[in-house]
Every structure is written in structure tokens, then in C-alpha cells.
Short mmCIF file of C-alpha atoms in Angstrom, two decimals:
data_model
loop_
_atom_site.label_atom_id
_atom_site.label_comp_id
_atom_site.label_asym_id
_atom_site.label_seq_id
_atom_site.Cartn_x
_atom_site.Cartn_y
_atom_site.Cartn_z
CA MET U 1 -27.42 -78.65 -44.41
CA ASN U 2 -24.43 -80.44 -45.51
CA THR U 3 -21.12 -79.35 -44.13
CA PHE U 4 -17.56 -80.26 -43.96
CA HIS U 5 -15.39 -80.01 -40.70
CA PHE U 6 -12.13 -78.53 -40.49
CA ALA U 7 -10.01 -78.85 -37.35
CA ILE U 8 -7.45 -76.07 -36.35
CA LYS U 9 -5.01 -75.51 -33.33
CA LEU U 10 -6.03 -72.45 -31.35
CA SER U 11 -2.39 -71.18 -31.38
CA VAL U 12 -2.17 -71.09 -35.24
CA ILE U 13 -5.69 -69.08 -35.72
CA THR U 14 -5.21 -65.60 -37.15
CA GLU U 15 -8.34 -63.31 -37.36
CA GLU U 16 -8.32 -63.42 -41.13
CA LEU U 17 -8.11 -67.14 -41.20
CA LEU U 18 -10.85 -67.52 -38.77
CA LEU U 19 -13.25 -64.81 -40.33
CA THR U 20 -12.49 -66.71 -43.54
CA LEU U 21 -13.66 -70.08 -42.08
CA LEU U 22 -16.71 -68.67 -40.54
CA GLU U 23 -17.75 -67.17 -43.71
CA ALA U 24 -17.60 -70.71 -45.54
CA ASP U 25 -19.83 -73.61 -45.23
CA VAL U 26 -17.95 -75.60 -42.70
CA ARG U 27 -17.93 -76.33 -39.05
CA ILE U 28 -14.64 -75.89 -37.13
CA ILE U 29 -13.25 -77.86 -34.65
CA VAL U 30 -10.87 -75.71 -32.14
CA ASP U 31 -8.14 -77.38 -30.65
CA ALA U 32 -7.57 -75.78 -27.63
CA GLU U 33 -3.93 -76.99 -26.84
CA TYR U 34 -2.67 -75.32 -23.52
CA ASP U 35 -5.67 -72.71 -23.36
CA ARG U 36 -9.33 -72.52 -22.04
CA LEU U 37 -11.66 -71.97 -24.91
CA ASP U 38 -14.30 -70.63 -22.70
CA HIS U 39 -12.05 -67.38 -22.02
CA TRP U 40 -11.41 -67.59 -25.69
CA VAL U 41 -14.99 -67.47 -26.76
CA GLN U 42 -15.71 -64.63 -24.51
CA SER U 43 -13.15 -62.55 -25.93
CA LEU U 44 -14.44 -63.02 -29.51
CA ASP U 45 -16.41 -60.14 -31.29
CA VAL U 46 -18.55 -62.53 -33.60
CA SER U 47 -22.15 -63.04 -34.08
CA ARG U 48 -24.08 -66.19 -32.20
CA GLU U 49 -24.50 -67.48 -35.44
CA LYS U 50 -20.69 -68.23 -35.91
CA LEU U 51 -20.25 -69.09 -32.59
CA GLU U 52 -22.33 -72.10 -33.09
CA LYS U 53 -20.34 -72.93 -36.45
CA MET U 54 -17.61 -74.10 -33.86
CA ILE U 55 -17.22 -77.15 -31.95
CA TYR U 56 -14.90 -76.60 -28.70
CA THR U 57 -12.51 -79.06 -27.56
CA VAL U 58 -12.11 -79.62 -23.76
CA GLN U 59 -9.77 -82.42 -22.23
CA VAL U 60 -11.30 -84.04 -19.49
CA SER U 61 -7.79 -84.47 -17.60
CA ARG U 62 -7.68 -80.85 -16.78
CA LYS U 63 -8.94 -79.51 -13.48
CA ASP U 64 -11.10 -76.86 -14.98
CA ALA U 65 -12.84 -79.20 -17.58
CA GLU U 66 -16.21 -79.02 -15.87
CA ASP U 67 -16.03 -75.26 -15.46
CA GLN U 68 -15.50 -75.15 -19.38
CA VAL U 69 -18.07 -77.81 -20.42
CA GLY U 70 -20.54 -76.14 -18.02
CA TYR U 71 -20.13 -72.76 -19.62
CA PHE U 72 -20.37 -74.34 -23.09
CA GLN U 73 -23.87 -75.91 -22.13
CA ARG U 74 -25.20 -72.75 -20.71
CA GLU U 75 -24.34 -71.15 -23.97
CA GLY U 76 -25.52 -73.85 -26.03
CA LEU U 77 -22.63 -74.49 -27.76
CA ASP U 78 -21.33 -77.97 -28.96
CA VAL U 79 -18.13 -79.39 -27.25
CA LEU U 80 -15.59 -82.24 -28.41
CA LEU U 81 -14.64 -84.14 -25.40
CA VAL U 82 -11.13 -85.30 -25.26
CA ARG U 83 -9.65 -87.73 -23.08
CA GLY U 84 -6.04 -86.29 -23.38
CA HIS U 85 -2.82 -87.68 -25.12
CA SER U 86 -1.76 -90.85 -24.25
CA ALA U 87 1.61 -90.10 -23.08
CA TYR U 88 0.22 -88.13 -20.18
CA VAL U 89 -2.77 -90.30 -19.25
CA LYS U 90 -1.90 -93.75 -20.67
CA GLU U 91 -4.98 -96.04 -20.17
CA ALA U 92 -6.11 -94.70 -16.90
CA ASP U 93 -9.39 -95.96 -15.76
CA TRP U 94 -9.97 -92.61 -13.79
CA SER U 95 -9.89 -90.57 -17.18
CA ILE U 96 -12.07 -93.23 -18.83
CA SER U 97 -14.37 -92.85 -15.67
CA LYS U 98 -14.56 -88.98 -15.96
CA LEU U 99 -14.89 -89.03 -19.40
CA SER U 100 -18.14 -91.33 -18.86
CA ARG U 101 -19.54 -88.94 -16.17
CA MET U 102 -19.19 -85.95 -18.06
CA TRP U 103 -20.70 -87.63 -21.34
CA ASP U 104 -23.60 -88.36 -19.32
CA THR U 105 -24.15 -85.16 -17.46
CA TYR U 106 -23.33 -82.63 -20.47
CA SER U 107 -25.95 -82.72 -23.28
CA CYS U 108 -23.86 -80.37 -25.41
CA THR U 109 -21.22 -82.85 -26.15
CA LYS U 110 -21.49 -83.93 -29.54
CA LEU U 111 -18.52 -85.65 -30.77
CA LEU U 112 -15.67 -87.84 -28.53
CA GLY U 113 -12.29 -87.60 -29.34
CA ILE U 114 -11.57 -91.20 -28.21
CA THR U 115 -10.57 -94.78 -29.61
CA LYS U 116 -12.38 -97.92 -29.95
CA TYR U 117 -10.59 -99.19 -26.88
CA VAL U 118 -11.74 -96.34 -24.81
CA ARG U 119 -15.45 -96.27 -25.84
CA ASP U 120 -15.64 -99.94 -25.30
CA ARG U 121 -14.73 -99.11 -21.58
CA MET U 122 -17.12 -96.64 -21.08
CA ARG U 123 -19.69 -97.15 -18.74
CA THR U 124 -22.60 -94.70 -19.81
CA SER U 125 -26.52 -94.57 -19.49
CA ARG U 126 -26.31 -92.16 -22.70
CA VAL U 127 -25.47 -93.85 -26.10
CA VAL U 128 -22.23 -93.21 -27.85
CA ARG U 129 -23.35 -93.39 -31.36
CA ASP U 130 -20.65 -94.68 -34.05
CA ARG U 131 -20.98 -90.99 -35.52
CA ASP U 132 -20.00 -89.52 -32.12
CA VAL U 133 -16.75 -90.72 -32.34
CA LEU U 134 -13.80 -88.62 -33.70
CA GLU U 135 -10.95 -91.37 -34.28
CA LEU U 136 -7.46 -90.50 -35.98
CA LEU U 137 -6.78 -91.86 -39.37
CA GLY U 138 -4.45 -94.70 -39.39
CA TYR U 139 -6.13 -96.05 -36.26
CA GLN U 140 -9.75 -96.35 -37.02
CA ARG U 141 -11.57 -99.08 -35.77
CA ILE U 142 -15.24 -97.90 -36.03
CA LYS U 143 -17.39 -97.82 -39.31
CA GLY U 144 -19.07 -94.44 -39.19
CA SER U 145 -17.02 -92.60 -37.26
CA LYS U 146 -15.35 -89.08 -38.00
CA LEU U 147 -11.70 -89.22 -39.03
CA TYR U 148 -9.00 -86.80 -38.19
CA THR U 149 -6.59 -86.43 -41.20
CA PHE U 150 -4.13 -84.21 -42.88
CA LEU U 151 -4.40 -83.20 -46.38
CA ALA U 152 -1.16 -83.23 -48.52
CA LEU U 153 -2.58 -82.60 -52.07
CA ASP U 154 0.16 -80.61 -53.05
CA GLY U 155 2.89 -83.11 -51.77
CA VAL U 156 4.00 -80.59 -49.14
CA LEU U 157 3.20 -80.16 -45.03
CA SER U 158 4.36 -77.35 -43.24
CA ASP U 159 7.33 -78.12 -40.54
CA ALA U 160 4.90 -77.71 -37.63
CA ALA U 161 2.47 -80.69 -39.46
CA VAL U 162 5.53 -82.75 -40.16
CA SER U 163 6.90 -82.69 -36.40
CA TYR U 164 3.32 -83.35 -35.28
CA LEU U 165 3.14 -86.63 -37.31
CA ALA U 166 6.70 -87.47 -36.70
CA ARG U 167 5.57 -87.61 -32.86
CA ARG U 168 2.85 -90.21 -33.69
CA SER U 169 4.16 -91.97 -36.87
CA GLY U 170 6.97 -91.81 -38.93
CA ASP U 171 5.11 -93.59 -42.17
CA GLY U 172 2.87 -90.69 -43.10
CA ARG U 173 -0.01 -93.16 -42.41
CA PHE U 174 -2.03 -90.15 -41.42
CA ILE U 175 -1.92 -88.23 -44.48
CA LEU U 176 -4.36 -88.01 -47.57
CA ARG U 177 -2.25 -87.58 -50.85
CA ASN U 178 -4.88 -87.59 -53.34
CA GLU U 179 -8.61 -87.36 -54.10
CA GLU U 180 -9.08 -90.88 -54.52
CA GLU U 181 -7.81 -91.52 -50.99
CA ILE U 182 -10.41 -89.12 -49.71
CA SER U 183 -13.32 -90.71 -51.79
CA ASP U 184 -12.69 -94.10 -50.65
CA LEU U 185 -12.58 -93.09 -46.95
CA SER U 186 -15.55 -90.97 -47.42
CA THR U 187 -17.69 -94.05 -48.08
CA ASP U 188 -17.36 -95.47 -44.41
CA HIS U 189 -16.41 -92.22 -42.51
CA HIS U 190 -17.12 -88.56 -42.08
CA LEU U 191 -13.57 -86.76 -42.48
CA VAL U 192 -12.55 -84.09 -40.48
CA TYR U 193 -9.58 -82.47 -42.31
CA TYR U 194 -6.80 -80.94 -39.93
CA ILE U 195 -5.79 -77.42 -41.38
CA ASP U 196 -2.07 -77.42 -41.92
CA HIS U 197 -0.87 -73.71 -40.97
CA ARG U 198 0.74 -71.59 -43.95
CA ASP U 199 1.67 -68.20 -44.01
CA ASP U 200 -1.35 -67.19 -46.22
CA LEU U 201 -4.92 -68.00 -47.01
CA GLN U 202 -3.80 -69.70 -50.79
CA TYR U 203 -3.60 -72.96 -48.92
CA MET U 204 -7.00 -72.79 -47.15
CA GLY U 205 -8.87 -71.61 -50.34
CA HIS U 206 -7.69 -74.40 -52.25
CA PHE U 207 -9.17 -76.99 -50.10
CA LEU U 208 -12.32 -75.18 -49.76
CA ARG U 209 -12.67 -75.02 -53.32
CA LEU U 210 -11.75 -78.72 -53.97
CA LEU U 211 -14.26 -79.98 -51.18
CA SER U 212 -17.11 -77.95 -52.37
CA LYS U 213 -16.89 -79.00 -55.92
CA GLN U 214 -16.68 -82.76 -54.95
CA SER U 215 -20.04 -83.72 -54.05
CA ILE U 216 -18.87 -87.21 -53.38
CA LEU U 217 -16.99 -86.06 -50.37
CA VAL U 218 -19.90 -84.21 -48.59
CA THR U 219 -20.41 -85.40 -45.26
CA GLN U 220 -23.69 -84.67 -43.37
CA GLU U 221 -23.68 -82.60 -40.08
CA VAL U 222 -24.19 -84.61 -37.02
CA THR U 223 -27.08 -83.34 -34.85
#
């Protein structure tokens, strides 16, 4: 099955938006931020099939990281291992070592939210393939990786998105602004579209329609 990947912060997920995404032919990467996603999953009243459409992020720097990943492993749900924001962990060897160990230990992990720098320093017995890596647009170094990016095809981003990007770069390098840019990037990368939060579902519907009709943009699901 061919799917698109969308990423969304847990803090902006509404019941209506979540149900809309779960009904679409997409996979959803849920950014947990400060919360434990294993507890959130246990609170949901959705089918097993819908739970399997989501990829759950766990920061390895958290003390409860292994408890969370252990839960997802037992439930057979996919995890995105994230090393943590560089402002907190810098290039600390301990976080790379823990990331490496967890990658080797837990088979439910499908994607790694890391840079080429980190991957090159991981020491694992289990191969980390190019397509296992989720990079940030503007910093991508691995051909065939997934890219985490904002879409601004209508020329407008929310205040929350602008603030997020300003903390990382002031030049808008993380934003795709037209269909040509999407087509060019999708030849070498699988794209993960970050959902910019709006007050209604019109914004989300716009991108679901756009991506569904553009066969050139279809990304193959990683198994």
C-alpha cells in the first residue's frame, strides 16, 4: 500500500482532526512533546487498525523512554526514536549510545529522527538503512531518507509554525512553497508533511486532496 506520512504535535490534535486523518490513506507521526504517548494510546477509543496507522515518537533522553518503547513493542506498534533537541543533549555521547542500544533492542522501531552526524556515530548490530532515517528539510544529507517539512502552498503559516521555524532558522529553509519543490524533493526523499495547526479542517483537506491527486508525490510505505 502506498501512503503519505504526516506529522502532528500531540498538543494540537483535536478529536475531529485525528478521526479525519485516521480515515485517510496516510500514516501519522505523533510528536509527543512533553507527554507519554503510551498513556495517550491507552486512553483512545479507536480500533486496532487505526492505532497501527500511527507512529509514536519517544525521546531516548527521557527516563521513561524504555518503559514507553517496551509497551509499544508488546503492542506491535511502530516507534520513531528521537534523540532529543540539540539544545538539551548537544552532541553528548551518552545519548548516541542509548539510542544505539535501543535501536538494537527494540524491533518495533521503524524510523530514526536523527541527523547523518548521529547515524555515523551509532554503533549497532542492526543496520540503519537510509530510509529508516527522518531528517529535517534544510539539513538533509542522506539520499533516500524521509524529510520532515512544512507546507505553505497557500502562502500562509500559523503563528505557532512561524515561531517553531524561527527557533531553528530565520530564512524559511524548512518550508515547501509550491508543487514543483515537492516534486523535486520526492525524487530523492520520502516526504513527511508537518501539519500546521489551523482552527478548522479546511487546511488539512486541502493538502489531502492535493497529495492524493499528484501521483508523482506518492511515497512508498517503509516496512
